[in-house]
Amino acid sequence: MSTANRETPRPAAGRAGIKKELPTHFKDYRHVWVFIELERGQVHPVSFELLGEGRKLADKLQVQLAGVVLGPPGEAVGNAVAEAFAYGADLVYIAEAPLLADYRNEPFTKAMTDLVDTHKPEILLLGATTLGRDLAGSVATTLQTGLTADCTELDVDTDSSLAATRPTFGGSLLCTIYTLNFRPQMATVRPRVMPMPQRTDKPVGRVIRHKLSLAEDEIATKVLGFLPDNQSAKANLAYADVVVAGGLGLGAAENLQLVKNLARAIGAEHGCSRPLVQKSWMPADRQIGQTGKTIRPKLYIAAGISGAVQHRVGVEGADLIVAINTDPNAPIFDFAHLGIVTDAIRFLPALTEAFTRRLSPHSRDKLAS
């Protein structure tokens, strides 16, 4: 990884170096940046979700919201820039180079850290995707700043510091983390944690271009080819409009078929809670919650799921949550919109049959509309 030269030494690490007063050499760091994740010509939707959240932070701080696009010269970068403005960016920084055609940690880290050192943002947000997590960690390490991962809430404190909230202790608690002595303040947010902002067509605004000072022979990793993941379309929980999930309350692995049957009847995706993945009853790409997928469906049906904190933070963005559980004191009833106290094993077949009778194949596709 390339290490950027910092103009001013940073304070010593540890509790002794923590002060509420920001060191003088960081006081000229301003504005909120969002990394626009562009891969193989497509912008990941989490980038637009973060622009919506970044807009709120920038307005509170009375600063500008900027998008950062890294990619090869061509139409895809131009489209990504236009979309960044459509979702609320005030300006966009661009680093275009053939070296950025495919994601590699070293050139992307070099481009981002050089941009930060030159233009000095106070907040930098990235999506907690496979790419985003890899880039965020190396950028934070290179810049010697703090990074809060997998945030569920972002806000600005009374002293204008970024308050980044995330689950901890296996999802049993929520903690708010501050980066007091370093800049930029960095955070990653998983897809679907934040709502998608409204898109508004508007002209492309101010664009600042940055030249990447790196040659191919300086990069250790080489891209030999691209093999798409043939399982990538297997589960689409994060962006499904209707989701049905099962938990330990179903009692046995074979009872998950009841969840799948209902999901098929109403044109939904199916998922599960963490304990079922731990028991190998369902693959990890079907897990819903803080350590799995975060979802924001129009309808979420949870059968036999208790509703621990780590599951709650992954589903509470749903428009309508229907909980089915035999325990009337289950935590899921504290945040579900509709609670049904009954045995899911008996209830799910009856619900599936009722939907099957009432819904035609066409209306199943329209269930969440």
mmCIF file of C-alpha atoms in Angstrom:
data_model
loop_
_atom_site.group_PDB
_atom_site.id
_atom_site.type_symbol
_atom_site.label_atom_id
_atom_site.label_comp_id
_atom_site.label_asym_id
_atom_site.label_seq_id
_atom_site.Cartn_x
_atom_site.Cartn_y
_atom_site.Cartn_z
ATOM 1 C CA MET A 1 0.000 0.000 0.000
ATOM 2 C CA SER A 2 1.284 3.476 -0.786
ATOM 3 C CA THR A 3 1.759 5.657 2.272
ATOM 4 C CA ALA A 4 0.899 9.312 1.774
ATOM 5 C CA ASN A 5 3.229 11.900 3.316
ATOM 6 C CA ARG A 6 1.449 13.861 6.013
ATOM 7 C CA GLU A 7 2.449 17.487 6.419
ATOM 8 C CA THR A 8 1.935 17.586 10.189
ATOM 9 C CA PRO A 9 2.787 14.894 12.774
ATOM 10 C CA ARG A 10 -0.221 13.336 14.436
ATOM 11 C CA PRO A 11 -0.763 13.215 18.206
ATOM 12 C CA ALA A 12 0.295 10.124 20.114
ATOM 13 C CA ALA A 13 -2.222 7.295 20.178
ATOM 14 C CA GLY A 14 -3.908 6.133 23.358
ATOM 15 C CA ARG A 15 -6.183 7.678 25.963
ATOM 16 C CA ALA A 16 -3.574 10.267 26.936
ATOM 17 C CA GLY A 17 -3.754 11.769 23.447
ATOM 18 C CA ILE A 18 -7.538 12.139 23.430
ATOM 19 C CA LYS A 19 -8.757 15.722 23.830
ATOM 20 C CA LYS A 20 -12.105 17.241 23.011
ATOM 21 C CA GLU A 21 -10.350 20.151 21.299
ATOM 22 C CA LEU A 22 -9.437 19.307 17.693
ATOM 23 C CA PRO A 23 -5.721 19.842 16.953
ATOM 24 C CA THR A 24 -5.074 23.070 15.057
ATOM 25 C CA HIS A 25 -3.710 21.396 11.923
ATOM 26 C CA PHE A 26 -7.038 19.593 11.391
ATOM 27 C CA LYS A 27 -9.282 22.634 11.744
ATOM 28 C CA ASP A 28 -9.175 23.399 8.017
ATOM 29 C CA TYR A 29 -10.719 19.991 7.201
ATOM 30 C CA ARG A 30 -14.249 20.722 5.965
ATOM 31 C CA HIS A 31 -17.084 19.202 3.916
ATOM 32 C CA VAL A 32 -18.676 15.753 3.705
ATOM 33 C CA TRP A 33 -17.505 13.237 1.105
ATOM 34 C CA VAL A 34 -19.223 10.089 -0.150
ATOM 35 C CA PHE A 35 -17.327 7.454 -2.113
ATOM 36 C CA ILE A 36 -19.331 6.611 -5.251
ATOM 37 C CA GLU A 37 -18.656 2.911 -5.699
ATOM 38 C CA LEU A 38 -18.317 2.291 -9.431
ATOM 39 C CA GLU A 39 -17.520 -1.250 -10.492
ATOM 40 C CA ARG A 40 -17.710 -2.668 -14.003
ATOM 41 C CA GLY A 41 -19.736 0.302 -15.197
ATOM 42 C CA GLN A 42 -22.378 0.164 -12.435
ATOM 43 C CA VAL A 43 -22.768 2.356 -9.357
ATOM 44 C CA HIS A 44 -23.685 0.419 -6.232
ATOM 45 C CA PRO A 45 -27.018 1.718 -4.839
ATOM 46 C CA VAL A 46 -25.488 2.137 -1.359
ATOM 47 C CA SER A 47 -23.625 5.148 -2.768
ATOM 48 C CA PHE A 48 -26.909 6.949 -3.380
ATOM 49 C CA GLU A 49 -28.197 5.954 0.059
ATOM 50 C CA LEU A 50 -25.068 7.515 1.566
ATOM 51 C CA LEU A 51 -25.523 10.692 -0.462
ATOM 52 C CA GLY A 52 -28.929 11.049 1.170
ATOM 53 C CA GLU A 53 -27.419 10.629 4.626
ATOM 54 C CA GLY A 54 -24.443 12.811 3.734
ATOM 55 C CA ARG A 55 -26.831 15.569 2.665
ATOM 56 C CA LYS A 56 -28.277 15.658 6.195
ATOM 57 C CA LEU A 57 -24.819 15.818 7.786
ATOM 58 C CA ALA A 58 -23.596 18.507 5.383
ATOM 59 C CA ASP A 59 -26.674 20.659 6.019
ATOM 60 C CA LYS A 60 -26.199 20.414 9.779
ATOM 61 C CA LEU A 61 -22.547 21.378 9.441
ATOM 62 C CA GLN A 62 -23.351 24.030 6.811
ATOM 63 C CA VAL A 63 -20.763 22.608 4.432
ATOM 64 C CA GLN A 64 -20.812 21.063 0.964
ATOM 65 C CA LEU A 65 -21.585 17.460 0.065
ATOM 66 C CA ALA A 66 -19.152 15.934 -2.425
ATOM 67 C CA GLY A 67 -19.071 12.660 -4.304
ATOM 68 C CA VAL A 68 -15.793 10.901 -5.123
ATOM 69 C CA VAL A 69 -15.654 8.827 -8.328
ATOM 70 C CA LEU A 70 -12.663 6.614 -9.124
ATOM 71 C CA GLY A 71 -12.601 4.763 -12.425
ATOM 72 C CA PRO A 72 -11.231 4.409 -15.939
ATOM 73 C CA PRO A 73 -11.719 7.111 -18.598
ATOM 74 C CA GLY A 74 -15.026 6.641 -20.351
ATOM 75 C CA GLU A 75 -18.774 6.948 -20.276
ATOM 76 C CA ALA A 76 -19.276 5.050 -17.003
ATOM 77 C CA VAL A 77 -17.469 7.689 -14.939
ATOM 78 C CA GLY A 78 -19.499 10.460 -16.600
ATOM 79 C CA ASN A 79 -22.739 8.631 -15.815
ATOM 80 C CA ALA A 80 -21.670 8.110 -12.210
ATOM 81 C CA VAL A 81 -20.907 11.816 -11.855
ATOM 82 C CA ALA A 82 -24.317 12.776 -13.274
ATOM 83 C CA GLU A 83 -26.056 10.376 -10.873
ATOM 84 C CA ALA A 84 -24.122 11.771 -7.904
ATOM 85 C CA PHE A 85 -25.496 15.250 -8.685
ATOM 86 C CA ALA A 86 -28.984 13.824 -9.202
ATOM 87 C CA TYR A 87 -28.866 12.362 -5.700
ATOM 88 C CA GLY A 88 -27.753 15.557 -4.002
ATOM 89 C CA ALA A 89 -24.010 16.160 -4.412
ATOM 90 C CA ASP A 90 -22.858 19.781 -4.594
ATOM 91 C CA LEU A 91 -19.605 18.868 -6.346
ATOM 92 C CA VAL A 92 -17.758 15.741 -7.455
ATOM 93 C CA TYR A 93 -14.090 14.797 -7.331
ATOM 94 C CA ILE A 94 -12.875 12.508 -10.125
ATOM 95 C CA ALA A 95 -9.750 10.398 -10.503
ATOM 96 C CA GLU A 96 -9.720 8.793 -13.957
ATOM 97 C CA ALA A 97 -6.991 6.389 -15.007
ATOM 98 C CA PRO A 98 -6.742 3.022 -16.783
ATOM 99 C CA LEU A 99 -5.269 1.674 -13.540
ATOM 100 C CA LEU A 100 -8.696 2.139 -11.949
ATOM 101 C CA ALA A 101 -10.578 -0.014 -14.465
ATOM 102 C CA ASP A 102 -10.803 -2.905 -11.994
ATOM 103 C CA TYR A 103 -10.738 -2.585 -8.238
ATOM 104 C CA ARG A 104 -7.311 -3.104 -6.744
ATOM 105 C CA ASN A 105 -6.523 -1.923 -3.256
ATOM 106 C CA GLU A 106 -3.272 -0.127 -3.992
ATOM 107 C CA PRO A 107 -4.279 2.280 -6.800
ATOM 108 C CA PHE A 108 -7.688 3.005 -5.237
ATOM 109 C CA THR A 109 -6.084 3.710 -1.852
ATOM 110 C CA LYS A 110 -3.476 5.944 -3.493
ATOM 111 C CA ALA A 111 -6.127 7.912 -5.389
ATOM 112 C CA MET A 112 -8.372 8.381 -2.363
ATOM 113 C CA THR A 113 -5.628 9.300 0.117
ATOM 114 C CA ASP A 114 -4.086 11.790 -2.314
ATOM 115 C CA LEU A 115 -7.507 13.410 -2.775
ATOM 116 C CA VAL A 116 -8.003 13.602 0.995
ATOM 117 C CA ASP A 117 -4.542 15.070 1.593
ATOM 118 C CA THR A 118 -5.119 17.690 -1.092
ATOM 119 C CA HIS A 119 -8.718 18.750 -0.389
ATOM 120 C CA LYS A 120 -9.133 17.834 3.320
ATOM 121 C CA PRO A 121 -12.693 16.588 3.977
ATOM 122 C CA GLU A 122 -13.858 16.331 7.579
ATOM 123 C CA ILE A 123 -16.130 13.320 6.964
ATOM 124 C CA LEU A 124 -15.680 10.443 4.506
ATOM 125 C CA LEU A 125 -18.449 7.840 4.060
ATOM 126 C CA LEU A 126 -18.180 4.537 2.188
ATOM 127 C CA GLY A 127 -20.559 1.647 1.630
ATOM 128 C CA ALA A 128 -19.839 -1.468 3.707
ATOM 129 C CA THR A 129 -19.680 -3.656 0.611
ATOM 130 C CA THR A 130 -16.869 -6.098 -0.124
ATOM 131 C CA LEU A 131 -15.082 -3.370 -2.089
ATOM 132 C CA GLY A 132 -15.940 -0.569 0.322
ATOM 133 C CA ARG A 133 -14.799 -2.427 3.417
ATOM 134 C CA ASP A 134 -11.455 -3.261 1.830
ATOM 135 C CA LEU A 135 -10.875 0.305 0.653
ATOM 136 C CA ALA A 136 -12.059 1.976 3.870
ATOM 137 C CA GLY A 137 -9.687 -0.022 6.055
ATOM 138 C CA SER A 138 -6.626 0.703 3.955
ATOM 139 C CA VAL A 139 -7.485 4.396 3.540
ATOM 140 C CA ALA A 140 -8.017 4.848 7.283
ATOM 141 C CA THR A 141 -4.751 3.041 8.030
ATOM 142 C CA THR A 142 -2.810 5.105 5.498
ATOM 143 C CA LEU A 143 -4.287 8.374 6.771
ATOM 144 C CA GLN A 144 -3.887 7.228 10.404
ATOM 145 C CA THR A 145 -7.451 8.194 11.241
ATOM 146 C CA GLY A 146 -10.431 6.520 12.866
ATOM 147 C CA LEU A 147 -12.967 4.320 11.064
ATOM 148 C CA THR A 148 -16.333 3.180 12.441
ATOM 149 C CA ALA A 149 -17.612 0.171 10.499
ATOM 150 C CA ASP A 150 -21.147 -1.033 9.794
ATOM 151 C CA CYS A 151 -22.915 2.014 11.221
ATOM 152 C CA THR A 152 -26.673 2.014 11.685
ATOM 153 C CA GLU A 153 -26.995 5.737 12.427
ATOM 154 C CA LEU A 154 -24.972 8.858 11.660
ATOM 155 C CA ASP A 155 -25.408 12.255 13.257
ATOM 156 C CA VAL A 156 -23.522 15.410 14.191
ATOM 157 C CA ASP A 157 -22.775 16.096 17.857
ATOM 158 C CA THR A 158 -23.096 19.493 19.527
ATOM 159 C CA ASP A 159 -19.398 20.179 18.882
ATOM 160 C CA SER A 160 -19.816 19.241 15.184
ATOM 161 C CA SER A 161 -18.127 15.837 15.587
ATOM 162 C CA LEU A 162 -19.481 12.846 13.665
ATOM 163 C CA ALA A 163 -21.482 10.562 15.976
ATOM 164 C CA ALA A 164 -21.352 7.097 14.400
ATOM 165 C CA THR A 165 -23.589 4.476 16.023
ATOM 166 C CA ARG A 166 -23.159 0.740 15.514
ATOM 167 C CA PRO A 167 -24.109 -2.506 17.304
ATOM 168 C CA THR A 168 -21.500 -4.125 19.539
ATOM 169 C CA PHE A 169 -21.107 -7.185 21.780
ATOM 170 C CA GLY A 170 -22.673 -9.464 19.186
ATOM 171 C CA GLY A 171 -25.494 -7.032 18.498
ATOM 172 C CA SER A 172 -26.712 -6.870 22.095
ATOM 173 C CA LEU A 173 -25.811 -3.184 22.550
ATOM 174 C CA LEU A 174 -25.575 -0.032 20.457
ATOM 175 C CA CYS A 175 -22.588 2.257 20.925
ATOM 176 C CA THR A 176 -21.783 5.694 19.511
ATOM 177 C CA ILE A 177 -18.183 6.248 18.439
ATOM 178 C CA TYR A 178 -16.369 9.546 17.928
ATOM 179 C CA THR A 179 -13.090 10.351 16.171
ATOM 180 C CA LEU A 180 -11.972 13.336 18.231
ATOM 181 C CA ASN A 181 -8.333 13.964 17.374
ATOM 182 C CA PHE A 182 -8.077 12.898 13.748
ATOM 183 C CA ARG A 183 -9.473 13.803 10.349
ATOM 184 C CA PRO A 184 -11.208 12.790 8.229
ATOM 185 C CA GLN A 185 -13.810 11.053 10.359
ATOM 186 C CA MET A 186 -14.583 7.843 8.455
ATOM 187 C CA ALA A 187 -17.550 5.491 8.579
ATOM 188 C CA THR A 188 -18.973 2.646 6.529
ATOM 189 C CA VAL A 189 -22.677 1.854 6.236
ATOM 190 C CA ARG A 190 -24.141 -1.363 4.870
ATOM 191 C CA PRO A 191 -26.549 -1.361 1.925
ATOM 192 C CA ARG A 192 -30.202 -0.690 2.825
ATOM 193 C CA VAL A 193 -29.445 0.641 6.308
ATOM 194 C CA MET A 194 -30.231 4.179 5.115
ATOM 195 C CA PRO A 195 -33.270 5.050 2.963
ATOM 196 C CA MET A 196 -32.837 5.810 -0.716
ATOM 197 C CA PRO A 197 -33.154 9.584 -1.279
ATOM 198 C CA GLN A 198 -35.321 11.019 -4.007
ATOM 199 C CA ARG A 199 -33.589 11.393 -7.345
ATOM 200 C CA THR A 200 -33.899 14.797 -9.017
ATOM 201 C CA ASP A 201 -32.675 15.509 -12.525
ATOM 202 C CA LYS A 202 -30.385 18.517 -12.500
ATOM 203 C CA PRO A 203 -27.375 19.791 -14.469
ATOM 204 C CA VAL A 204 -23.913 18.492 -13.682
ATOM 205 C CA GLY A 205 -22.267 20.880 -11.270
ATOM 206 C CA ARG A 206 -18.696 21.588 -10.304
ATOM 207 C CA VAL A 207 -16.254 18.761 -11.079
ATOM 208 C CA ILE A 208 -12.681 18.666 -9.732
ATOM 209 C CA ARG A 209 -10.310 16.315 -11.507
ATOM 210 C CA HIS A 210 -7.304 14.665 -9.860
ATOM 211 C CA LYS A 211 -4.403 13.050 -11.707
ATOM 212 C CA LEU A 212 -3.327 9.705 -10.262
ATOM 213 C CA SER A 213 0.454 9.687 -9.864
ATOM 214 C CA LEU A 214 1.002 5.941 -10.051
ATOM 215 C CA ALA A 215 2.335 3.643 -12.770
ATOM 216 C CA GLU A 216 1.250 0.071 -13.505
ATOM 217 C CA ASP A 217 4.701 -1.337 -12.714
ATOM 218 C CA GLU A 218 4.419 0.125 -9.187
ATOM 219 C CA ILE A 219 1.377 -2.028 -8.408
ATOM 220 C CA ALA A 220 1.991 -5.525 -7.059
ATOM 221 C CA THR A 221 -1.386 -7.024 -8.013
ATOM 222 C CA LYS A 222 -2.400 -7.642 -11.621
ATOM 223 C CA VAL A 223 -5.851 -8.332 -13.059
ATOM 224 C CA LEU A 224 -5.651 -11.407 -15.294
ATOM 225 C CA GLY A 225 -9.364 -11.713 -16.004
ATOM 226 C CA PHE A 226 -12.851 -11.431 -14.569
ATOM 227 C CA LEU A 227 -15.004 -14.408 -13.621
ATOM 228 C CA PRO A 228 -18.532 -13.415 -12.505
ATOM 229 C CA ASP A 229 -19.921 -15.136 -9.433
ATOM 230 C CA ASN A 230 -22.529 -17.543 -10.778
ATOM 231 C CA GLN A 231 -24.176 -17.525 -7.345
ATOM 232 C CA SER A 232 -24.434 -13.729 -7.115
ATOM 233 C CA ALA A 233 -28.111 -13.675 -8.111
ATOM 234 C CA LYS A 234 -29.055 -16.476 -5.761
ATOM 235 C CA ALA A 235 -30.309 -14.223 -2.970
ATOM 236 C CA ASN A 236 -31.480 -10.632 -3.382
ATOM 237 C CA LEU A 237 -32.647 -9.957 0.143
ATOM 238 C CA ALA A 238 -31.304 -6.426 0.468
ATOM 239 C CA TYR A 239 -33.449 -5.042 -2.366
ATOM 240 C CA ALA A 240 -36.505 -7.326 -2.169
ATOM 241 C CA ASP A 241 -39.918 -5.707 -1.694
ATOM 242 C CA VAL A 242 -41.299 -8.668 0.268
ATOM 243 C CA VAL A 243 -39.288 -10.964 2.566
ATOM 244 C CA VAL A 244 -40.347 -14.000 4.605
ATOM 245 C CA ALA A 245 -37.918 -15.323 7.225
ATOM 246 C CA GLY A 246 -37.787 -18.088 9.781
ATOM 247 C CA GLY A 247 -36.054 -18.504 13.128
ATOM 248 C CA LEU A 248 -35.338 -21.090 15.806
ATOM 249 C CA GLY A 249 -39.006 -21.100 16.721
ATOM 250 C CA LEU A 250 -39.609 -23.298 13.670
ATOM 251 C CA GLY A 251 -37.998 -26.125 15.604
ATOM 252 C CA ALA A 252 -36.351 -28.107 12.799
ATOM 253 C CA ALA A 253 -34.549 -27.514 9.502
ATOM 254 C CA GLU A 254 -37.274 -29.232 7.484
ATOM 255 C CA ASN A 255 -39.815 -26.672 8.709
ATOM 256 C CA LEU A 256 -37.992 -23.971 6.744
ATOM 257 C CA GLN A 257 -39.824 -25.356 3.737
ATOM 258 C CA LEU A 258 -42.929 -23.663 5.168
ATOM 259 C CA VAL A 259 -41.136 -20.316 4.888
ATOM 260 C CA LYS A 260 -40.034 -21.046 1.326
ATOM 261 C CA ASN A 261 -43.543 -22.119 0.332
ATOM 262 C CA LEU A 262 -45.040 -18.866 1.599
ATOM 263 C CA ALA A 263 -42.325 -16.825 -0.081
ATOM 264 C CA ARG A 264 -42.996 -18.579 -3.386
ATOM 265 C CA ALA A 265 -46.750 -18.021 -3.064
ATOM 266 C CA ILE A 266 -46.412 -14.256 -2.666
ATOM 267 C CA GLY A 267 -43.368 -13.674 -4.884
ATOM 268 C CA ALA A 268 -41.028 -12.924 -1.979
ATOM 269 C CA GLU A 269 -37.414 -13.626 -1.046
ATOM 270 C CA HIS A 270 -36.834 -15.950 1.910
ATOM 271 C CA GLY A 271 -34.290 -15.601 4.701
ATOM 272 C CA CYS A 272 -33.524 -16.534 8.290
ATOM 273 C CA SER A 273 -32.081 -15.345 11.584
ATOM 274 C CA ARG A 274 -28.456 -15.890 12.634
ATOM 275 C CA PRO A 275 -28.936 -19.068 14.738
ATOM 276 C CA LEU A 276 -30.205 -20.971 11.693
ATOM 277 C CA VAL A 277 -27.038 -20.174 9.755
ATOM 278 C CA GLN A 278 -24.970 -21.221 12.760
ATOM 279 C CA LYS A 279 -26.821 -24.543 12.728
ATOM 280 C CA SER A 280 -26.230 -24.850 8.962
ATOM 281 C CA TRP A 281 -29.979 -24.947 8.316
ATOM 282 C CA MET A 282 -29.654 -22.185 5.715
ATOM 283 C CA PRO A 283 -26.702 -20.621 3.828
ATOM 284 C CA ALA A 284 -25.095 -17.428 5.080
ATOM 285 C CA ASP A 285 -26.337 -15.358 2.122
ATOM 286 C CA ARG A 286 -29.868 -15.792 3.510
ATOM 287 C CA GLN A 287 -29.068 -14.430 6.970
ATOM 288 C CA ILE A 288 -30.870 -11.238 7.986
ATOM 289 C CA GLY A 289 -29.521 -8.914 10.676
ATOM 290 C CA GLN A 290 -26.461 -6.909 11.647
ATOM 291 C CA THR A 291 -24.093 -9.761 10.793
ATOM 292 C CA GLY A 292 -26.079 -10.710 7.678
ATOM 293 C CA LYS A 293 -28.185 -8.690 5.253
ATOM 294 C CA THR A 294 -29.922 -5.424 6.119
ATOM 295 C CA ILE A 295 -33.331 -5.208 4.440
ATOM 296 C CA ARG A 296 -35.899 -2.449 3.810
ATOM 297 C CA PRO A 297 -38.847 -4.306 2.230
ATOM 298 C CA LYS A 298 -42.389 -3.069 2.009
ATOM 299 C CA LEU A 299 -43.476 -6.233 3.849
ATOM 300 C CA TYR A 300 -41.441 -8.421 6.202
ATOM 301 C CA ILE A 301 -42.943 -11.592 7.694
ATOM 302 C CA ALA A 302 -40.894 -13.088 10.554
ATOM 303 C CA ALA A 303 -41.873 -16.580 11.720
ATOM 304 C CA GLY A 304 -40.413 -17.981 14.924
ATOM 305 C CA ILE A 305 -37.845 -15.172 15.279
ATOM 306 C CA SER A 306 -37.365 -13.747 18.778
ATOM 307 C CA GLY A 307 -36.094 -10.351 17.581
ATOM 308 C CA ALA A 308 -32.741 -9.804 19.288
ATOM 309 C CA VAL A 309 -31.046 -6.416 18.788
ATOM 310 C CA GLN A 310 -28.736 -7.695 16.047
ATOM 311 C CA HIS A 311 -31.778 -8.876 14.077
ATOM 312 C CA ARG A 312 -33.776 -5.748 14.793
ATOM 313 C CA VAL A 313 -31.185 -3.374 13.312
ATOM 314 C CA GLY A 314 -31.304 -5.381 10.096
ATOM 315 C CA VAL A 315 -35.083 -5.165 9.598
ATOM 316 C CA GLU A 316 -36.454 -2.074 11.325
ATOM 317 C CA GLY A 317 -36.399 -0.115 8.068
ATOM 318 C CA ALA A 318 -39.236 -2.292 6.703
ATOM 319 C CA ASP A 319 -42.517 -0.506 6.004
ATOM 320 C CA LEU A 320 -44.581 -3.299 7.578
ATOM 321 C CA ILE A 321 -43.285 -6.001 9.935
ATOM 322 C CA VAL A 322 -45.532 -8.974 10.705
ATOM 323 C CA ALA A 323 -44.241 -11.157 13.562
ATOM 324 C CA ILE A 324 -45.444 -14.702 14.293
ATOM 325 C CA ASN A 325 -44.282 -16.194 17.585
ATOM 326 C CA THR A 326 -45.639 -18.396 20.347
ATOM 327 C CA ASP A 327 -44.013 -16.222 23.033
ATOM 328 C CA PRO A 328 -46.091 -13.081 23.696
ATOM 329 C CA ASN A 329 -43.051 -11.509 25.400
ATOM 330 C CA ALA A 330 -40.699 -12.003 22.456
ATOM 331 C CA PRO A 331 -38.689 -8.804 21.767
ATOM 332 C CA ILE A 332 -39.833 -8.759 18.151
ATOM 333 C CA PHE A 333 -43.295 -7.676 19.276
ATOM 334 C CA ASP A 334 -41.737 -4.445 20.583
ATOM 335 C CA PHE A 335 -41.015 -3.227 17.055
ATOM 336 C CA ALA A 336 -43.327 -5.271 14.822
ATOM 337 C CA HIS A 337 -46.292 -3.405 13.328
ATOM 338 C CA LEU A 338 -48.493 -6.506 13.564
ATOM 339 C CA GLY A 339 -47.971 -9.346 16.023
ATOM 340 C CA ILE A 340 -49.575 -12.785 15.874
ATOM 341 C CA VAL A 341 -49.151 -15.013 18.941
ATOM 342 C CA THR A 342 -49.463 -18.511 17.542
ATOM 343 C CA ASP A 343 -47.478 -21.529 16.383
ATOM 344 C CA ALA A 344 -45.823 -20.615 13.082
ATOM 345 C CA ILE A 345 -45.656 -24.260 12.045
ATOM 346 C CA ARG A 346 -49.456 -24.407 11.954
ATOM 347 C CA PHE A 347 -50.040 -20.830 10.860
ATOM 348 C CA LEU A 348 -47.695 -20.655 7.841
ATOM 349 C CA PRO A 349 -49.418 -23.419 5.792
ATOM 350 C CA ALA A 350 -52.800 -21.781 6.394
ATOM 351 C CA LEU A 351 -51.440 -18.371 5.383
ATOM 352 C CA THR A 352 -49.803 -19.843 2.281
ATOM 353 C CA GLU A 353 -53.056 -21.539 1.262
ATOM 354 C CA ALA A 354 -55.017 -18.323 1.773
ATOM 355 C CA PHE A 355 -52.584 -16.308 -0.350
ATOM 356 C CA THR A 356 -52.528 -18.975 -3.056
ATOM 357 C CA ARG A 357 -56.345 -18.867 -3.328
ATOM 358 C CA ARG A 358 -56.526 -15.086 -3.392
ATOM 359 C CA LEU A 359 -53.536 -14.174 -5.543
ATOM 360 C CA SER A 360 -53.088 -14.791 -9.248
ATOM 361 C CA PRO A 361 -49.495 -15.079 -10.546
ATOM 362 C CA HIS A 362 -49.741 -11.498 -11.819
ATOM 363 C CA SER A 363 -51.026 -10.086 -8.525
ATOM 364 C CA ARG A 364 -48.239 -11.794 -6.589
ATOM 365 C CA ASP A 365 -45.769 -9.612 -8.435
ATOM 366 C CA LYS A 366 -47.845 -6.583 -7.459
ATOM 367 C CA LEU A 367 -48.244 -7.534 -3.779
ATOM 368 C CA ALA A 368 -45.880 -4.882 -2.491
ATOM 369 C CA SER A 369 -46.846 -2.137 -4.922
#
